Coordinates of C-alpha atoms in Angstrom, one line a residue:
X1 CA -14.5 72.8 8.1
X2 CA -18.3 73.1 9.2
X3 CA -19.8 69.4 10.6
X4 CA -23.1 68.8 10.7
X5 CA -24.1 68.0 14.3
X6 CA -26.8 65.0 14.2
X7 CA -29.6 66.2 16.1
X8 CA -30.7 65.0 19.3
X9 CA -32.8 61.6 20.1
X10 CA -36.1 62.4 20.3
X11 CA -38.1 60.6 22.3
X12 CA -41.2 58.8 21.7
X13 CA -44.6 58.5 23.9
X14 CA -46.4 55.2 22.8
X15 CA -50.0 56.4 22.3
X16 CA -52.2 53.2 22.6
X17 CA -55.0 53.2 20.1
X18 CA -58.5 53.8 21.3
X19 CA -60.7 51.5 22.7
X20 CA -62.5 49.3 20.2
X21 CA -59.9 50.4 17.3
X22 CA -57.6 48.2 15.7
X23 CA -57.7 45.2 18.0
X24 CA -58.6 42.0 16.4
X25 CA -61.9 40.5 16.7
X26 CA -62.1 37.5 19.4
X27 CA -61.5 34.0 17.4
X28 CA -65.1 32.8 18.2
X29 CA -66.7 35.5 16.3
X30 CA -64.3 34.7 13.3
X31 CA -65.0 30.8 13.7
X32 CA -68.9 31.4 13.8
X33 CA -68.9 34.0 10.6
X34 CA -66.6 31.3 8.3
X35 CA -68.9 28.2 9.6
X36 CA -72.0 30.5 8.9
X37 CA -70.2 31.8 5.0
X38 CA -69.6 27.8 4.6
X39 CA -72.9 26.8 5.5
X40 CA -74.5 28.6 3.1
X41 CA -72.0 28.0 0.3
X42 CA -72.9 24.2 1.2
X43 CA -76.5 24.6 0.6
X44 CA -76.2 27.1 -2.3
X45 CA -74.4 24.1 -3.9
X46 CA -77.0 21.3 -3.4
X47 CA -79.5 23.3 -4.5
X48 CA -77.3 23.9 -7.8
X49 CA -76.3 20.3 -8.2
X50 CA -79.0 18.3 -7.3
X51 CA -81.6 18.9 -9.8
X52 CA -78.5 18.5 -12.3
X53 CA -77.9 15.1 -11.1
X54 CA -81.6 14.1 -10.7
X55 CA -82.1 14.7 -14.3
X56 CA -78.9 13.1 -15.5
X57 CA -80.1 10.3 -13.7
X58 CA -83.3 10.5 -14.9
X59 CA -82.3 10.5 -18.2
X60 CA -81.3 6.8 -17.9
X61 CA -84.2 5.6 -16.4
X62 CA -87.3 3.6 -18.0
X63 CA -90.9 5.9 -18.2
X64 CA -92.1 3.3 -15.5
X65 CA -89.4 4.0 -12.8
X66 CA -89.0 7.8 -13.1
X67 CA -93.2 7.8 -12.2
X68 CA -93.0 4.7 -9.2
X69 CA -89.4 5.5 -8.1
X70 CA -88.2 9.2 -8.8
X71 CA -85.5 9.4 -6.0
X72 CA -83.6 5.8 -6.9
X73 CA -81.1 4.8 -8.7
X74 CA -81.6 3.2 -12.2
X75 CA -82.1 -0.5 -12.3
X76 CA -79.7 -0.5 -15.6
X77 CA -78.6 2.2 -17.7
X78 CA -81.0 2.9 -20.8
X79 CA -79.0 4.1 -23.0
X80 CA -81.7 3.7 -25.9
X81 CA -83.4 6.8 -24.3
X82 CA -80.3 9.2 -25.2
X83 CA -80.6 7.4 -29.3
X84 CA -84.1 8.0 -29.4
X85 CA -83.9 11.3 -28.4
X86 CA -81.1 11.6 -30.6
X87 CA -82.5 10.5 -33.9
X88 CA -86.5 10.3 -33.5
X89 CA -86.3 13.6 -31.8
X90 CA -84.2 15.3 -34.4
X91 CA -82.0 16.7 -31.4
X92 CA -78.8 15.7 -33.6
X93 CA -80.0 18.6 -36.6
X94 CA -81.3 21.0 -33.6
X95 CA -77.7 20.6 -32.4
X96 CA -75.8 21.3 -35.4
X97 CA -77.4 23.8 -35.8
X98 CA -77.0 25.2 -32.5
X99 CA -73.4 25.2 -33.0
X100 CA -73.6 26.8 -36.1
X101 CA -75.4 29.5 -34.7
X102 CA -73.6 30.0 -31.5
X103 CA -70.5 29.1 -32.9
X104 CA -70.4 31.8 -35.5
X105 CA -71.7 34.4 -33.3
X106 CA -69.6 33.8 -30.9
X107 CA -66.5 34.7 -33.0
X108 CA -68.2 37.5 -34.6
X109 CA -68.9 39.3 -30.9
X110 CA -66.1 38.4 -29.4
X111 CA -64.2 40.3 -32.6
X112 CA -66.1 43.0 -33.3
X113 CA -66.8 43.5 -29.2
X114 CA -62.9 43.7 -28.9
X115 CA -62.0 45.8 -31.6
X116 CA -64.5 48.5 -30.4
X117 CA -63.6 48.1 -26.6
X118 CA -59.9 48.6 -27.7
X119 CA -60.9 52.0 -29.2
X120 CA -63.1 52.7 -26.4
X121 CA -60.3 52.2 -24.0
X122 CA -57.2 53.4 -25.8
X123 CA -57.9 56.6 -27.9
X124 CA -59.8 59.9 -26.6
X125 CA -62.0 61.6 -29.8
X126 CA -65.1 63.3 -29.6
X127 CA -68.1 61.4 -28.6
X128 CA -66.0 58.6 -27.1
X129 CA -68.0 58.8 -23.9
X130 CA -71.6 59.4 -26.1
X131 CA -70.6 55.9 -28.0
X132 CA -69.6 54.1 -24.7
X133 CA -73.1 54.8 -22.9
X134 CA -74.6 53.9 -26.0
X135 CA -73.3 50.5 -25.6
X136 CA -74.2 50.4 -22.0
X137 CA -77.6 51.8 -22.5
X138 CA -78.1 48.9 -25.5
X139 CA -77.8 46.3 -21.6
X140 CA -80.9 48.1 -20.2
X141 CA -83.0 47.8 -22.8
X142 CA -85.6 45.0 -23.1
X143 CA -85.4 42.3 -26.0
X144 CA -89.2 42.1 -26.0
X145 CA -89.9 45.4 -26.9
X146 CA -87.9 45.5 -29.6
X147 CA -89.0 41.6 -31.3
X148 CA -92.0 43.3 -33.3
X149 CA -89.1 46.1 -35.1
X150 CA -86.7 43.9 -35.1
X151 CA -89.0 40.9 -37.2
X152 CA -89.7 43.2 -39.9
X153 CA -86.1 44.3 -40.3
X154 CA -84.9 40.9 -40.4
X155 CA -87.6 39.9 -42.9
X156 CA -86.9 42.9 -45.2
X157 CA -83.2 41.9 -45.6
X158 CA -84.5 38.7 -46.0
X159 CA -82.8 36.5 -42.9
X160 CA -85.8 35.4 -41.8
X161 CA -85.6 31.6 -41.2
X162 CA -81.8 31.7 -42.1
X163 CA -78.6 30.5 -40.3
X164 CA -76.8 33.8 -40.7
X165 CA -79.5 36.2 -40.2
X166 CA -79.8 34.6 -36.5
X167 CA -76.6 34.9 -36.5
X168 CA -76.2 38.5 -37.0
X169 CA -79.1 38.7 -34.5
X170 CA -76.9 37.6 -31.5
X171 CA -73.8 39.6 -32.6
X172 CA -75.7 42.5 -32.0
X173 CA -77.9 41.4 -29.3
X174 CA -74.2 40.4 -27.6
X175 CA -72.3 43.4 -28.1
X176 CA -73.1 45.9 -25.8
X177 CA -72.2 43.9 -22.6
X178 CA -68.7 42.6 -24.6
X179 CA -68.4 45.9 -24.8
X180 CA -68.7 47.0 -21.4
X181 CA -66.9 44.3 -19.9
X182 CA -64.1 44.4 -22.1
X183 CA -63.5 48.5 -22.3
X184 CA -62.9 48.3 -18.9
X185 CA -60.2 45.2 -18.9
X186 CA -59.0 46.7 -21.4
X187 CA -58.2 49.8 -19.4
X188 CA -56.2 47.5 -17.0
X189 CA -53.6 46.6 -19.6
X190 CA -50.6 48.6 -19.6
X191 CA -50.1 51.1 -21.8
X192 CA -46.0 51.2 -22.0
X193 CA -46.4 47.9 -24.1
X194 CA -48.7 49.5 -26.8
X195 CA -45.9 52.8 -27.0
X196 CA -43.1 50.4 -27.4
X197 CA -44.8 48.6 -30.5
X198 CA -45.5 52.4 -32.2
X199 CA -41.9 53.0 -31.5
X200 CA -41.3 50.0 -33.4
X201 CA -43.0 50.8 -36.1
X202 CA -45.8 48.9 -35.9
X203 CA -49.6 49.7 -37.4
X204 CA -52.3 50.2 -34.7
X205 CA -54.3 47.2 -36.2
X206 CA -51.0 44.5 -35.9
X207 CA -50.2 46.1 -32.5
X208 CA -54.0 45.5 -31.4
X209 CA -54.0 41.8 -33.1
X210 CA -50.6 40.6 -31.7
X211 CA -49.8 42.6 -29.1
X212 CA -53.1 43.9 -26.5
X213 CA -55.9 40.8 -28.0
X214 CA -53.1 37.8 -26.6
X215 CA -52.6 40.5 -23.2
X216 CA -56.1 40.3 -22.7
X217 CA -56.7 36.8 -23.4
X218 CA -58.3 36.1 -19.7
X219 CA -60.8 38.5 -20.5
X220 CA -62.0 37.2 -23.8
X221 CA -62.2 33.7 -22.5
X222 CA -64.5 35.3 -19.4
X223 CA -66.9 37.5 -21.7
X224 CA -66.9 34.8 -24.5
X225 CA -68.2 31.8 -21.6
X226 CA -70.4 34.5 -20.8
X227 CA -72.1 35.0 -23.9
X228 CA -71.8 31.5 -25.4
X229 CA -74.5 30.5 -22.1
X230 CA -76.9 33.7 -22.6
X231 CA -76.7 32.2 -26.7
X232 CA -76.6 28.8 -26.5
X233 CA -80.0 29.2 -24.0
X234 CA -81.4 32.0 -26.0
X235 CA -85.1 31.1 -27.0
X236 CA -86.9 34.1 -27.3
X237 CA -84.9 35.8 -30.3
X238 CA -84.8 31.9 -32.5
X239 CA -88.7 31.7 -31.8
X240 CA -89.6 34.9 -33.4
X241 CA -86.7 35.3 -36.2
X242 CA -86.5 31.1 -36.6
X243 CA -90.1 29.5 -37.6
X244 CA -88.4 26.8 -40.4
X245 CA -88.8 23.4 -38.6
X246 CA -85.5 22.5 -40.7
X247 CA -83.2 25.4 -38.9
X248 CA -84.6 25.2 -35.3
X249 CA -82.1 25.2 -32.6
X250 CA -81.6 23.5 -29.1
X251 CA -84.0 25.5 -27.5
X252 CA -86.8 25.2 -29.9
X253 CA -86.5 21.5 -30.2
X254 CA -86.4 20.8 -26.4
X255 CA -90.1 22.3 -26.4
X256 CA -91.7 20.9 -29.2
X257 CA -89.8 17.9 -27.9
X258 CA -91.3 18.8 -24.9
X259 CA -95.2 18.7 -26.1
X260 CA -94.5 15.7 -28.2
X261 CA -93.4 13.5 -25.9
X262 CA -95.9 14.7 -23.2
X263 CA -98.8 13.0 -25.0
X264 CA -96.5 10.2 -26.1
X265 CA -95.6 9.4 -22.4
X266 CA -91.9 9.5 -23.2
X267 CA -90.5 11.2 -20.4
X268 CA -87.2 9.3 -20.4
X269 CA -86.2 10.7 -24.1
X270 CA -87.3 14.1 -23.0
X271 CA -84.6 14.3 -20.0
X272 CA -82.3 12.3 -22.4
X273 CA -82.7 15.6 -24.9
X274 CA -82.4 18.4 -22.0
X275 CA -79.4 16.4 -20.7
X276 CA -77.8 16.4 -24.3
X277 CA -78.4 20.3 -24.3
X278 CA -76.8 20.8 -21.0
X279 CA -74.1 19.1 -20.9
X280 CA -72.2 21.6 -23.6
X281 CA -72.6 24.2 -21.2
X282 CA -71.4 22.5 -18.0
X283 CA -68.0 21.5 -20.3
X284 CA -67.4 24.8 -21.2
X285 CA -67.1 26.1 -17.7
X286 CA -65.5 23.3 -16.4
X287 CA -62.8 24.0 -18.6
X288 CA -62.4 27.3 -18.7
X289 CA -63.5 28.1 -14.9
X290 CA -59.9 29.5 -13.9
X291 CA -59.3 32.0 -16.6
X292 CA -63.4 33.1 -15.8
X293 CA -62.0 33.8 -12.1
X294 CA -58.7 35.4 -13.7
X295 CA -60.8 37.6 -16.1
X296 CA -63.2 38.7 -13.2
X297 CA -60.3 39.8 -11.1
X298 CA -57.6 40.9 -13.4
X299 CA -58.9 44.8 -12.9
X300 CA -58.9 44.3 -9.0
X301 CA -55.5 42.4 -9.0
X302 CA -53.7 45.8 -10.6

């Protein structure tokens, strides 16, 4: 019977890599970049957070102090500023219907956004590529030159002044990023999941709603946070489209708030109103900060 004969040892020269290639970088050049990185993080973040806390602060003051003593503390909390600004200002009816708005177009983006990422993403048909830029192209365009168009459209279906005509407004002026963001997080999902459902038997529409929408749940929550800032501080679109005094939002009440109060001297229910309108926002993303990070970095983690 034939053996194979193991071959024999070969021996190996230890070729040391070239100078200045693969050796690690001296620990005092690592130390310096990480306290430089940290340094700047550090200053990023007071300039973010100070003029937050200065006008939460101020919001609590009397008219008198915020003028003789901007930087100090207040002597007691005035909490009749946040009342006033609540009830003489009209801010609680500017923030219904705030909600209203955002709320309902942030469901209606966030569906009709996913649905048409899915197919985006998923299935291959003529034009799919044509349809995608289209989306993308609809981010590079500017809102302002289309307000003039877009007025008389509105005004001809007659939403003007109306709830769900802005609403309508902000689904479409939200899709084409929800579209881009979640055609390609979509594209990260894995597709064996999907075949096993149409193995099953099950419908494209109950294997999308049940099956791919819960798998990309990290993204929705990161586009939706996304869009529910750019809406909630959208004033451009509700000034043009949104002239009833009776249906203004947030944004439109802080500035007539604004030039009221200016010649009424009330400065301390003006900063009690922007802080009303801020503080929505900051809970949001204090909430849902992790699955924003997750969402960001689901493609990359693949």
């Amino acid at each position: 019977m034939k053996t194979t004969e193991s071959p024999a040892p070969v021996s190996v020269t230890k070729v040391d890599p070239p100078a200045g290639r693969g050796r690690p970088k001296p620990a005092s050049e690592g130390r310096a970049l990480n306290a430089f990185s940290h340094g700047i993080l550090v200053v990023w973040a007071v300039m973010v957070v100070m003029p937050l806390l200065w006008a939460v602060m101020t919001s609590f003051k009397d008219d008198r102090s915020i003028f003789s003593s901007p930087w100090s503390l207040p002597d007691r909390l005035h909490f009749d500023n946040w009342s006033r600004a609540w009830t003489e200002a009209n801010m609680s009816d500017y923030f219904l219907n705030t909600v209203l708005v955002v709320g309902g177009s942030l469901i209606g983006t966030l569906v009709l956004g996913s649905m048409a990422a899915y197919v985006l993403a998923r299935f291959d048909f003529p034009g799919n590529r044509f349809v995608y830029y289209l989306f993308v192209g609809g981010m590079s365009f500017p809102i302002m030159l289309a307000l003039v168009p877009l007025f008389y459209v509105v005004n001809n279906m007659g939403l003007l002044n109306t709830i769900h005509g802005l609403i309508l407004v902000y689904i479409a002026y939200s899709l084409p990023f929800t579209v881009f963001f979640l055609t390609a997080f979509f594209r990260t999902l894995p597709t064996s999941v999907a075949e096993a459902a149409f193995v099953d038997g099950a419908s494209h529409s109950r294997t999308f709603f049940q099956i791919m929408l819960p798998m990309a749940k990290p993204g929705l929550i990161s586009v939706g946070i996304f869009n529910f800032l750019g809406q909630w501080n959208q004033y451009m679109l509700p000034t043009v489209l949104n002239t009833d005094p009776d249906k203004r939002v947030l944004t439109q009440g802080l500035v007539q708030l604004a030039v009221s109060q200016g010649y009424k001297g009330d400065w301390s229910g003006l900063f009690a109103g922007l802080v009303m309108a801020m503080l929505p926002v900051l809970a949001a993303y204090i909430v849902f900060q992790r699955q924003v990070v997750q969402g960001l970095t689901a493609g990359a983690l693949k």
